PDB file of C-alpha atoms in Angstrom:
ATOM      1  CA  UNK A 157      10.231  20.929 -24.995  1.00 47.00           C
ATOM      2  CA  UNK A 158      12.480  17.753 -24.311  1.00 59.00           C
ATOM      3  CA  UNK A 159      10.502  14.231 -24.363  1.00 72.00           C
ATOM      4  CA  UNK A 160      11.856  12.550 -21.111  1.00 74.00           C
ATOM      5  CA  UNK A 161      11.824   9.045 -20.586  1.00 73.00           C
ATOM      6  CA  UNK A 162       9.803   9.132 -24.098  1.00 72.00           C
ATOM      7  CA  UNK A 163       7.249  11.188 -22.656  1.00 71.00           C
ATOM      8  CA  UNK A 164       5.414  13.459 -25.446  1.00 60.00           C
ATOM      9  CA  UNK A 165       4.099  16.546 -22.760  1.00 59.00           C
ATOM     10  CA  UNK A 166       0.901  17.072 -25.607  1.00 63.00           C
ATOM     11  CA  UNK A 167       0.084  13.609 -25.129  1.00 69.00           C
ATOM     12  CA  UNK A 168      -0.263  12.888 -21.670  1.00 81.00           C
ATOM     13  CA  UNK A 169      -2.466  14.874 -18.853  1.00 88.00           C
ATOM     14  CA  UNK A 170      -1.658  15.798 -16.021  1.00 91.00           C
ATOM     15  CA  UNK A 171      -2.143  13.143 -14.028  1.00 92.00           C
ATOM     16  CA  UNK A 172      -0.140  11.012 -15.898  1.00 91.00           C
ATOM     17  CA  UNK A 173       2.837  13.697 -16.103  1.00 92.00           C
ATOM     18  CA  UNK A 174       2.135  13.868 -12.023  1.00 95.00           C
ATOM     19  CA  UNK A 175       2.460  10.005 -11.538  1.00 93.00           C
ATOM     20  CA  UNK A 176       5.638   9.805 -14.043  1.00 93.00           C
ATOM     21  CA  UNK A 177       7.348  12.314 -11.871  1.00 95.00           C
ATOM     22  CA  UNK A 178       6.085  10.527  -8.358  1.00 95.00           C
ATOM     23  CA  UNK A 179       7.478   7.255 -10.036  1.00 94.00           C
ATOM     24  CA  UNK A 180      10.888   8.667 -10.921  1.00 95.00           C
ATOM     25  CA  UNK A 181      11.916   8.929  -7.045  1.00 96.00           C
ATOM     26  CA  UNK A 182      12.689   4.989  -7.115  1.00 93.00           C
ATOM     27  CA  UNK A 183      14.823   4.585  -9.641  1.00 94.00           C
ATOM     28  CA  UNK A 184      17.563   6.828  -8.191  1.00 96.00           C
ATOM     29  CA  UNK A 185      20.454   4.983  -6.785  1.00 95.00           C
ATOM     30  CA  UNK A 186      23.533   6.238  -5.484  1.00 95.00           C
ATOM     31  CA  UNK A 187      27.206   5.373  -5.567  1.00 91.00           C
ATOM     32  CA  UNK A 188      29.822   4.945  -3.065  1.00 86.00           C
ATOM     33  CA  UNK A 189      31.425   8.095  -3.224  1.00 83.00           C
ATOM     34  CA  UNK A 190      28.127   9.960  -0.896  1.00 89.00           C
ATOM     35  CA  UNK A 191      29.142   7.878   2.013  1.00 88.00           C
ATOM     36  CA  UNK A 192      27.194   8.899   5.257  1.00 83.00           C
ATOM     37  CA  UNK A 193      25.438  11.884   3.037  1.00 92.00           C
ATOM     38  CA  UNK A 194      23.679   7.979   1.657  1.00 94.00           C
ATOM     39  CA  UNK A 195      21.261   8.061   4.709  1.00 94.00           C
ATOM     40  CA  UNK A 196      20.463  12.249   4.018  1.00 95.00           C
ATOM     41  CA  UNK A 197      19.951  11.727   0.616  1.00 95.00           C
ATOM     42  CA  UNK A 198      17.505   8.692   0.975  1.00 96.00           C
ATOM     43  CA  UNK A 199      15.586  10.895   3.093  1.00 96.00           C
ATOM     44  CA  UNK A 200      16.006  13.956   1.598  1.00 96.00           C
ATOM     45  CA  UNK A 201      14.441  12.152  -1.763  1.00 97.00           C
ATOM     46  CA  UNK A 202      11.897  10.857   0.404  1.00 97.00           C
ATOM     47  CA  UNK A 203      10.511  14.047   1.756  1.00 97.00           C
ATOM     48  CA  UNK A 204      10.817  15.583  -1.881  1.00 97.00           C
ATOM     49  CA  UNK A 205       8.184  12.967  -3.408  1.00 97.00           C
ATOM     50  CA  UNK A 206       5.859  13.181  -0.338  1.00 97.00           C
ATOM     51  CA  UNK A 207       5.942  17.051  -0.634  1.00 97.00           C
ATOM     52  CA  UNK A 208       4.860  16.694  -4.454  1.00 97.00           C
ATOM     53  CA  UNK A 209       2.516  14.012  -3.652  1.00 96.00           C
ATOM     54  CA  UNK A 210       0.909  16.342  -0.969  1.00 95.00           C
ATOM     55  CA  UNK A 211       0.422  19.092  -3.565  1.00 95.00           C
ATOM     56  CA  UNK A 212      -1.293  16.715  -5.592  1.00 94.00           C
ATOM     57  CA  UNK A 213      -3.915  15.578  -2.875  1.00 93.00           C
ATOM     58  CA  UNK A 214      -4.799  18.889  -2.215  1.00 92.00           C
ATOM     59  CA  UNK A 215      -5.662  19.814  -5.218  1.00 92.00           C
ATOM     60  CA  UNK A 216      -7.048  16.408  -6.144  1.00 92.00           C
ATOM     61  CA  UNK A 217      -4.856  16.132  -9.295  1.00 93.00           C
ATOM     62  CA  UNK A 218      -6.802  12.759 -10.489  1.00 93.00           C
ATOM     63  CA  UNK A 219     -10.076  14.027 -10.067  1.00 91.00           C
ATOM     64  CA  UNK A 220      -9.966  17.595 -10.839  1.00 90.00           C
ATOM     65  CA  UNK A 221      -9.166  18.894 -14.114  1.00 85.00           C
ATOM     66  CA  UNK A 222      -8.813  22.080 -12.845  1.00 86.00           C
ATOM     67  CA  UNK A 223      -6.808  21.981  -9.944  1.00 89.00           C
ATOM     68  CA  UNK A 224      -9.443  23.292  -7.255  1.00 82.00           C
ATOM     69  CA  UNK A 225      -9.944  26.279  -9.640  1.00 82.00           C
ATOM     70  CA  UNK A 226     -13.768  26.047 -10.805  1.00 80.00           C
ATOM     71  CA  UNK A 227     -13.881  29.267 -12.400  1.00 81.00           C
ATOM     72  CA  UNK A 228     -10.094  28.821 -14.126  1.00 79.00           C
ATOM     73  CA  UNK A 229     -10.714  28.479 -18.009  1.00 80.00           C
ATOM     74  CA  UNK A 230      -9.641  24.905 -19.711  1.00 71.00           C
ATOM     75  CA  UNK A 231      -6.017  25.821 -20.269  1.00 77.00           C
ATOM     76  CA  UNK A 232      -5.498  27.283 -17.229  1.00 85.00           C
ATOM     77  CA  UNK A 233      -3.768  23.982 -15.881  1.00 87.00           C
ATOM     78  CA  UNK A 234      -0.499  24.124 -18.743  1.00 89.00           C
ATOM     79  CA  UNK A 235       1.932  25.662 -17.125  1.00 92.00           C
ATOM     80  CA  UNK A 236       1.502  23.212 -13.579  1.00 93.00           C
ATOM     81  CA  UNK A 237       1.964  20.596 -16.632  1.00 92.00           C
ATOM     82  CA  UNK A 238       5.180  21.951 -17.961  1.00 93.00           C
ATOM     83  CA  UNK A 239       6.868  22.145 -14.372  1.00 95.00           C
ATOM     84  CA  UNK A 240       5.692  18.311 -14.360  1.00 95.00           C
ATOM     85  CA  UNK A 241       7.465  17.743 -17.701  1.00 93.00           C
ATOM     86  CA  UNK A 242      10.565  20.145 -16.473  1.00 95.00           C
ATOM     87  CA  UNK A 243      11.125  17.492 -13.142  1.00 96.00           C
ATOM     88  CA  UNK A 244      11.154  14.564 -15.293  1.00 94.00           C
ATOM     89  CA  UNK A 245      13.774  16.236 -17.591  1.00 94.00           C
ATOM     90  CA  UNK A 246      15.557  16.988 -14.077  1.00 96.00           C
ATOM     91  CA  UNK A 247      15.869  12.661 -13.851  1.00 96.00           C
ATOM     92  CA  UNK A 248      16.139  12.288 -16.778  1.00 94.00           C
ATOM     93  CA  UNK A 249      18.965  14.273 -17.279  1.00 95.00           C
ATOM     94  CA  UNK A 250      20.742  12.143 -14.361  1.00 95.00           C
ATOM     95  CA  UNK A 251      19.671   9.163 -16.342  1.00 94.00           C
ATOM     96  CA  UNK A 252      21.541  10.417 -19.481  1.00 94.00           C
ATOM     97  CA  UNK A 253      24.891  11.380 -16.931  1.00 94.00           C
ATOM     98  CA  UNK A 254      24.608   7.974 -15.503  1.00 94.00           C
ATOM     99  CA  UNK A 255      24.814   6.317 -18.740  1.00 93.00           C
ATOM    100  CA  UNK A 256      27.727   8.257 -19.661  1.00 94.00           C
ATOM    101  CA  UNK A 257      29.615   7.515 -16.491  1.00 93.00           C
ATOM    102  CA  UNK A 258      29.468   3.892 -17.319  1.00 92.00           C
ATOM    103  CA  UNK A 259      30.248   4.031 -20.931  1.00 92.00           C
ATOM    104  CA  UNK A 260      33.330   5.832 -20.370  1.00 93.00           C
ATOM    105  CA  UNK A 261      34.230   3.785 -16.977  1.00 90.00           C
ATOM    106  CA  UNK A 262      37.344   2.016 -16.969  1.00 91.00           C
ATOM    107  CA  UNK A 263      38.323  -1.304 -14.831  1.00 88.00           C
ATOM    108  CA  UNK A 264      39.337   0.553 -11.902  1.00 89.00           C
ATOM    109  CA  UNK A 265      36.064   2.477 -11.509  1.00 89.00           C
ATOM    110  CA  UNK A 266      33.717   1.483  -8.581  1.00 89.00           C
ATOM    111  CA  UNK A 267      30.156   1.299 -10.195  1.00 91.00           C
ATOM    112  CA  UNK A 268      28.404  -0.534  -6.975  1.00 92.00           C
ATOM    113  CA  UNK A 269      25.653   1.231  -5.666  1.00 94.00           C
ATOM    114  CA  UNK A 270      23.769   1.224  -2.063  1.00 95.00           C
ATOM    115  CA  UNK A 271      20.993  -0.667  -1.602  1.00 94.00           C
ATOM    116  CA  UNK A 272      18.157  -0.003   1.231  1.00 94.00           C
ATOM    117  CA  UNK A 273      19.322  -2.287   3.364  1.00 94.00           C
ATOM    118  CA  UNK A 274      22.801  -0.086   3.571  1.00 94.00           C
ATOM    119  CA  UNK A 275      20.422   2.012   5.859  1.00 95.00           C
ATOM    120  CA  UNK A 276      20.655   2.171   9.162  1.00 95.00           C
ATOM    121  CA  UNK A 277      17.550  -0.090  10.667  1.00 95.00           C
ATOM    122  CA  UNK A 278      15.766   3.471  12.001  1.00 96.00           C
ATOM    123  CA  UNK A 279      16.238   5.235   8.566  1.00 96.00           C
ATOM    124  CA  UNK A 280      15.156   2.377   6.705  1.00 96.00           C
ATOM    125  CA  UNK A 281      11.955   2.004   8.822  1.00 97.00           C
ATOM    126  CA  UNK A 282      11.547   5.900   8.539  1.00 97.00           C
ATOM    127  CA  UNK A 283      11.814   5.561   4.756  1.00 97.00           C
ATOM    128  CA  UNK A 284       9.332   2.535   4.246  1.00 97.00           C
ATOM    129  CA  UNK A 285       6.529   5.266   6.600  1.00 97.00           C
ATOM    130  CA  UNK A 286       7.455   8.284   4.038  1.00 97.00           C
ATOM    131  CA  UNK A 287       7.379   5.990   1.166  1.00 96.00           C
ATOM    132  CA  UNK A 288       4.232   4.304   2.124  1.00 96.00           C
ATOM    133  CA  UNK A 289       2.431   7.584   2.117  1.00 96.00           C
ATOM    134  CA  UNK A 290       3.151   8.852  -0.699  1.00 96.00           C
ATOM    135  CA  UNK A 291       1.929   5.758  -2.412  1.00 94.00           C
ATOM    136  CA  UNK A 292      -1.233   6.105  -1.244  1.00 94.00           C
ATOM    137  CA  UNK A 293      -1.592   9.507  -2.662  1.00 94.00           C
ATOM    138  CA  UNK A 294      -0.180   8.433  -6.187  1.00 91.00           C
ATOM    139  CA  UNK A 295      -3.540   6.820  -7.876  1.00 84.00           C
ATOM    140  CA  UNK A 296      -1.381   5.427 -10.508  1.00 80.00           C
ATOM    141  CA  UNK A 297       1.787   4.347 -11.796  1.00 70.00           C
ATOM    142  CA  UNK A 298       4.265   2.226 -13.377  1.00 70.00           C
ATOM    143  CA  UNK A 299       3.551   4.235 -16.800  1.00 74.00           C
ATOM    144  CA  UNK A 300       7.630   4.861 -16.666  1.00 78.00           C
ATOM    145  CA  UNK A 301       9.023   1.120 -18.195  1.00 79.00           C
ATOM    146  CA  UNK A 302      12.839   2.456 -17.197  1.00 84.00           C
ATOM    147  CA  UNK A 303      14.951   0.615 -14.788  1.00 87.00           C
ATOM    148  CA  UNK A 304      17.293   2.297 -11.965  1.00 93.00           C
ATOM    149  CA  UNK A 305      20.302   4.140 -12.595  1.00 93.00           C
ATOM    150  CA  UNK A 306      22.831   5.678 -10.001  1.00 94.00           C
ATOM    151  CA  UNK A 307      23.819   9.115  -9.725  1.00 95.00           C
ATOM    152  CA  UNK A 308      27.604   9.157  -8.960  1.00 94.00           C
ATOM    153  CA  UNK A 309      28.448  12.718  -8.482  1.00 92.00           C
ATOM    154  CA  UNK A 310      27.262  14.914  -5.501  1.00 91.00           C
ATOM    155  CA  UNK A 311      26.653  18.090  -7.743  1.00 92.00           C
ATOM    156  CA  UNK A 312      24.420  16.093  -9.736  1.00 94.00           C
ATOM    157  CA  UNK A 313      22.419  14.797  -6.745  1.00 95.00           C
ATOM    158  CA  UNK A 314      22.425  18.412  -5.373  1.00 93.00           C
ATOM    159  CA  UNK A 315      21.546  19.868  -8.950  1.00 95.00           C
ATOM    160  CA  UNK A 316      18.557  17.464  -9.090  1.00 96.00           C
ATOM    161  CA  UNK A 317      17.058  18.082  -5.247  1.00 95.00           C
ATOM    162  CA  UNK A 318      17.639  21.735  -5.744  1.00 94.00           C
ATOM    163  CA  UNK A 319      15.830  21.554  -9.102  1.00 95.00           C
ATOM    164  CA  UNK A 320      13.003  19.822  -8.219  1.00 96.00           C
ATOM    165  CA  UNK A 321      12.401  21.574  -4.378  1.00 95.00           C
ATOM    166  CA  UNK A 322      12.425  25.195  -6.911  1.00 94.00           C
ATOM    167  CA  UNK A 323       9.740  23.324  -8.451  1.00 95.00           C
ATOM    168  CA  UNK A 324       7.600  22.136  -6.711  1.00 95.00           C
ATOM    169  CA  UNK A 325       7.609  25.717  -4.970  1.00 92.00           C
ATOM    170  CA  UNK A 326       6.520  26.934  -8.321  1.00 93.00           C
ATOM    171  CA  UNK A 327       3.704  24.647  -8.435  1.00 93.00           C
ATOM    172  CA  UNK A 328       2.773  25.448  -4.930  1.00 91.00           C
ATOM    173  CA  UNK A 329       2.524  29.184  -5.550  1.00 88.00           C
ATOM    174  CA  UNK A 330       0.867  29.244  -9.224  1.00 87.00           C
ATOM    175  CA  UNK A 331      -1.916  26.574  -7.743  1.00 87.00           C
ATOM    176  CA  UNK A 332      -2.079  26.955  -4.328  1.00 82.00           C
ATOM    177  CA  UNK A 333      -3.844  23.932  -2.821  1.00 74.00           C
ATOM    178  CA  UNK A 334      -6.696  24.571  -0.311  1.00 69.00           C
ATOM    179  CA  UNK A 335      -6.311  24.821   3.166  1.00 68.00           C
ATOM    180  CA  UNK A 336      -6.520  21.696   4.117  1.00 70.00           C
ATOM    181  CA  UNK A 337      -2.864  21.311   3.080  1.00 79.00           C
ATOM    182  CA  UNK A 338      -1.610  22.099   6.291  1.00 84.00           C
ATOM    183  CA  UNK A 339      -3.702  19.350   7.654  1.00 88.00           C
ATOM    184  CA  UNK A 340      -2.092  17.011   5.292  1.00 91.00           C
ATOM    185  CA  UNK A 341       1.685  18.996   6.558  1.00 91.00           C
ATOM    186  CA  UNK A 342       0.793  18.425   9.947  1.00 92.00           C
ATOM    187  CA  UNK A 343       0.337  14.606   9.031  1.00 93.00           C
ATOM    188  CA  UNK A 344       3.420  14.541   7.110  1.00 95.00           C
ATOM    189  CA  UNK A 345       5.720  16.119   9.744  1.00 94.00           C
ATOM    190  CA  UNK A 346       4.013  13.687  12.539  1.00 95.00           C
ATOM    191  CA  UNK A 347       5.906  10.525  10.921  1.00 96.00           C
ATOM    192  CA  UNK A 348       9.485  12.303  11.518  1.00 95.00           C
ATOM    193  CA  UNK A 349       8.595  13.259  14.742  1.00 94.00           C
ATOM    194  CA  UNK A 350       7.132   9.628  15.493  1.00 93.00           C
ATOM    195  CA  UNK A 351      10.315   8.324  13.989  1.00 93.00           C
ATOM    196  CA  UNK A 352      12.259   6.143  16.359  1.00 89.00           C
ATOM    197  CA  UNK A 353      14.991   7.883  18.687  1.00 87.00           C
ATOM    198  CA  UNK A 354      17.649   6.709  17.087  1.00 87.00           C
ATOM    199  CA  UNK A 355      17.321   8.553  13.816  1.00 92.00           C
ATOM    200  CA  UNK A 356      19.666  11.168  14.171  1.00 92.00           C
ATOM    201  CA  UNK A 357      18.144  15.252  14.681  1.00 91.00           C
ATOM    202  CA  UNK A 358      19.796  16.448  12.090  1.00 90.00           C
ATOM    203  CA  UNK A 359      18.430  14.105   9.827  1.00 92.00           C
ATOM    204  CA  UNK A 360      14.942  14.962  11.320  1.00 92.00           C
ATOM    205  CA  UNK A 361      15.377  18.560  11.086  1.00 91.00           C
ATOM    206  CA  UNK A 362      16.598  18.343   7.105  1.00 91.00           C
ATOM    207  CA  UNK A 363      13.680  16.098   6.602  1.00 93.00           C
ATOM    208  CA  UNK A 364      11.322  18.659   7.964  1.00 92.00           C
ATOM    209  CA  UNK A 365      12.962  21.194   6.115  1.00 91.00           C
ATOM    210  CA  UNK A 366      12.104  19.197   2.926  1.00 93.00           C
ATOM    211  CA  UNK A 367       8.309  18.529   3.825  1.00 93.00           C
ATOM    212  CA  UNK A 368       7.406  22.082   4.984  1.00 87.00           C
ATOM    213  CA  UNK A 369       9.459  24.436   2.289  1.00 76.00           C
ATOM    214  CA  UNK A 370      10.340  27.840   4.381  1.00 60.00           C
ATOM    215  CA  UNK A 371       8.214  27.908   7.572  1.00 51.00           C
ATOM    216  CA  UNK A 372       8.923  30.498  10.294  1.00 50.00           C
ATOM    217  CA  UNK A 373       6.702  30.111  13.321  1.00 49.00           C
ATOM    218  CA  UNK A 374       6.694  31.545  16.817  1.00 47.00           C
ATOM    219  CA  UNK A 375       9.820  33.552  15.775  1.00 57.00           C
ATOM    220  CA  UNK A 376      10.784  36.764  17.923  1.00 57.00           C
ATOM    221  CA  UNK A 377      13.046  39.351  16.475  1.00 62.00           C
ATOM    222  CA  UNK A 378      14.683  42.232  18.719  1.00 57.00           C
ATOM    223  CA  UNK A 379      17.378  43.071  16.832  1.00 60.00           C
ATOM    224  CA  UNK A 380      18.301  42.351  12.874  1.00 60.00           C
ATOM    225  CA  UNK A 381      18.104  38.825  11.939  1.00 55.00           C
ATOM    226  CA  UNK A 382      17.570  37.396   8.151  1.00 54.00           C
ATOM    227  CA  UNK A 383      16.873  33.464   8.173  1.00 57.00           C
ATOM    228  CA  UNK A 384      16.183  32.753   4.807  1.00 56.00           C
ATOM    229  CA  UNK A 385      17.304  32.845   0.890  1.00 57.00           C
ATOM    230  CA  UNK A 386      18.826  36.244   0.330  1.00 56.00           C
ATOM    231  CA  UNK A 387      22.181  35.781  -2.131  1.00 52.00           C
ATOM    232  CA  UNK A 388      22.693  39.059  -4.141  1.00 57.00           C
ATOM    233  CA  UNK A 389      26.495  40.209  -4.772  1.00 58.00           C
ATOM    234  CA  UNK A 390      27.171  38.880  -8.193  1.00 59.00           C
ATOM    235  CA  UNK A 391      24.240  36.040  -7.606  1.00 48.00           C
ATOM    236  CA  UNK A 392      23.945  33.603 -11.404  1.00 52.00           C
ATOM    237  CA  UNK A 393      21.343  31.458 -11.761  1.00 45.00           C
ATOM    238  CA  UNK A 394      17.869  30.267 -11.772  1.00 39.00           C
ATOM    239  CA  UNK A 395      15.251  30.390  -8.771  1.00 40.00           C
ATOM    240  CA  UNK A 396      11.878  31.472  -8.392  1.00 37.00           C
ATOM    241  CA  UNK A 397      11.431  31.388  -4.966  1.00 39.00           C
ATOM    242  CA  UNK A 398      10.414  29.141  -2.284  1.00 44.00           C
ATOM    243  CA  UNK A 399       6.839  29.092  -0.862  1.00 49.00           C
ATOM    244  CA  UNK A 400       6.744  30.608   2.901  1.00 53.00           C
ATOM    245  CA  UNK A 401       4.863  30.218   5.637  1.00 50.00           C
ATOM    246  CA  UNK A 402       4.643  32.724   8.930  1.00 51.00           C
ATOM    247  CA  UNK A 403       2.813  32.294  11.969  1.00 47.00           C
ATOM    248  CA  UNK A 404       3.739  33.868  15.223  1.00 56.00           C
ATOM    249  CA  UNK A 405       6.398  36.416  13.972  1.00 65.00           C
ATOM    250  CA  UNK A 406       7.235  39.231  16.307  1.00 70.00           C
ATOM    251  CA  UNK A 407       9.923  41.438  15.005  1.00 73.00           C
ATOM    252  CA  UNK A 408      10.063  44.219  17.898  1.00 72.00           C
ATOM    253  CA  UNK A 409      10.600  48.167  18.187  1.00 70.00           C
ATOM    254  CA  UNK A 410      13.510  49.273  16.322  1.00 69.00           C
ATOM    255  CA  UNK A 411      14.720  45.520  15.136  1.00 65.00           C
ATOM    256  CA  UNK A 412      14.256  44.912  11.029  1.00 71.00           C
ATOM    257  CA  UNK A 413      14.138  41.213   9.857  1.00 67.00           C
ATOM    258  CA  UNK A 414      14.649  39.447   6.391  1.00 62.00           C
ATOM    259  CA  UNK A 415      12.730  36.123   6.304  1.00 62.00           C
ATOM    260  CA  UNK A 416      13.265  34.741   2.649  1.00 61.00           C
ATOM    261  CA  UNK A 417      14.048  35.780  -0.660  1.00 57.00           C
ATOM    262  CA  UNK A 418      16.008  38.473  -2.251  1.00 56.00           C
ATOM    263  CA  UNK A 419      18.395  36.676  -5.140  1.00 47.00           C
ATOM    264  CA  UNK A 420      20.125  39.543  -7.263  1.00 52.00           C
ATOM    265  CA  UNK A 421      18.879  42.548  -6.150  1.00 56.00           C
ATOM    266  CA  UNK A 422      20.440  44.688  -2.793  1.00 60.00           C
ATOM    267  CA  UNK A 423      21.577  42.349   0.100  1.00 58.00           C
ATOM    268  CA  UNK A 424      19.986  42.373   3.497  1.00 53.00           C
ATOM    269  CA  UNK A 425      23.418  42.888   4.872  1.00 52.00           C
ATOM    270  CA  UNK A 426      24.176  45.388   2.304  1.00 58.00           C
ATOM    271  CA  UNK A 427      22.594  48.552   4.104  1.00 57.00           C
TER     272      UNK A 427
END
């Protein structure tokens, strides 16, 4: 396995993995070239690290070698370390493009980046509440000694949210946190709603898309309706699924419904 940021995965736990990736989120800058998607991507970033952060409350990361498995034996906990390792290889891969992009930058290229206070006043405030909470989950930090770097194309930035959203999915479904997740979901979700009125919906709805992973509530199907992943016909790639929640699904008499996954095999559509 790959040593990012100098990180030797046999010598560190997992807490210290977990608090390396948590830390990672601020260094990411981004160039000009994102315009408007700035604001989404702030926020999008945002909701990621919160999202991991809330995995790691629940199943008290610092304090529980085990991961709220008592009866799990000592080795149990490897793999959740090794999708740790794999999102700091994720950055640090965009670290490694960045550095490229400059060395090979000529006069005429724009290397600028935004700053924070390129945010609109609403955002920004949004960002210091999502930011602020995630902090107090993460124990620790600062064991990264890196400095920023900017990510200048948008398949990179994409590549790296995708990546680390399949993730954190996989951590979610090989170490399920305890119930009282939701309560900490509910919490999380609260400061977008509470967010001031002039933050944008579609920013709110992306950024609740983010916190919660694929939720379907109070959904009512009376004819044939597929909401979620899916793909197949000639699908490439990598994915291993996204967590999903359902509460309040009605799919009525003689309807059929699709509500996540599928990837490469027959499409929903297909029949």
């Amino acid at each position: 396995m790959a040593e990012p940021f100098g990180i030797v995965a046999g010598a560190v736990g997992i807490a210290a993995a977990f608090s390396a990736c948590v830390d990672c989120f601020d260094y990411v800058q981004q160039a000009p070239p994102f315009g408007r998607d700035f604001q989404t991507n702030v926020l999008t970033l945002d909701c990621a690290r919160l999202r991991l952060t809330r995995w790691g409350e629940a199943v008290n990361v610092y304090g529980d070698p085990k991961l709220g498995r008592p009866a799990a034996p000592a080795g149990d906990v490897q793999p959740a370390k090794e999708i740790l390792i794999h999102i700091l290889e994720l950055f640090s891969k965009t670290n490694e493009l960045s550095k490229n992009y400059k060395r090979n930058a000529t006069s005429d290229d724009n290397l600028s980046v935004y700053k924070l206070d390129d945010l609109d006043a609403a955002v920004l405030a949004l960002h210091g509440k999502l930011k602020d909470r995630a902090n107090r989950r993460q124990k620790t930090g600062g064991i990264l000694k890196i400095t920023n770097w900017a990510i200048y194309g948008k398949e990179e930035f994409k590549e790296l949210v995708d990546g680390i959203l399949v993730l954190i999915d996989n951590l979610e479904k090989l170490y399920p946190p305890p119930q009282h997740q939701e309560r900490l979901l509910e919490e999380d979700l609260k400061i977008v709603d509470e967010s001031e009125e002039t933050v944008d919906d579609s920013l709110k709805s992306i950024a609740k898309a983010v916190l919660g992973g694929h939720r379907y509530t109070n959904v009512d199907i009376q004819g044939k309706a597929q909401t979620g992943d899916s793909f197949a016909q000639g699908w490439q790639g990598q994915m291993a699924g996204g967590s999903h929640t359902f509460d309040g699904v009605v799919v009525g008499p003689n309807a059929k419904a699709q509500l996540g996954n599928t990837f490469g095999q027959k499409g929903f559509w297909d029949d």
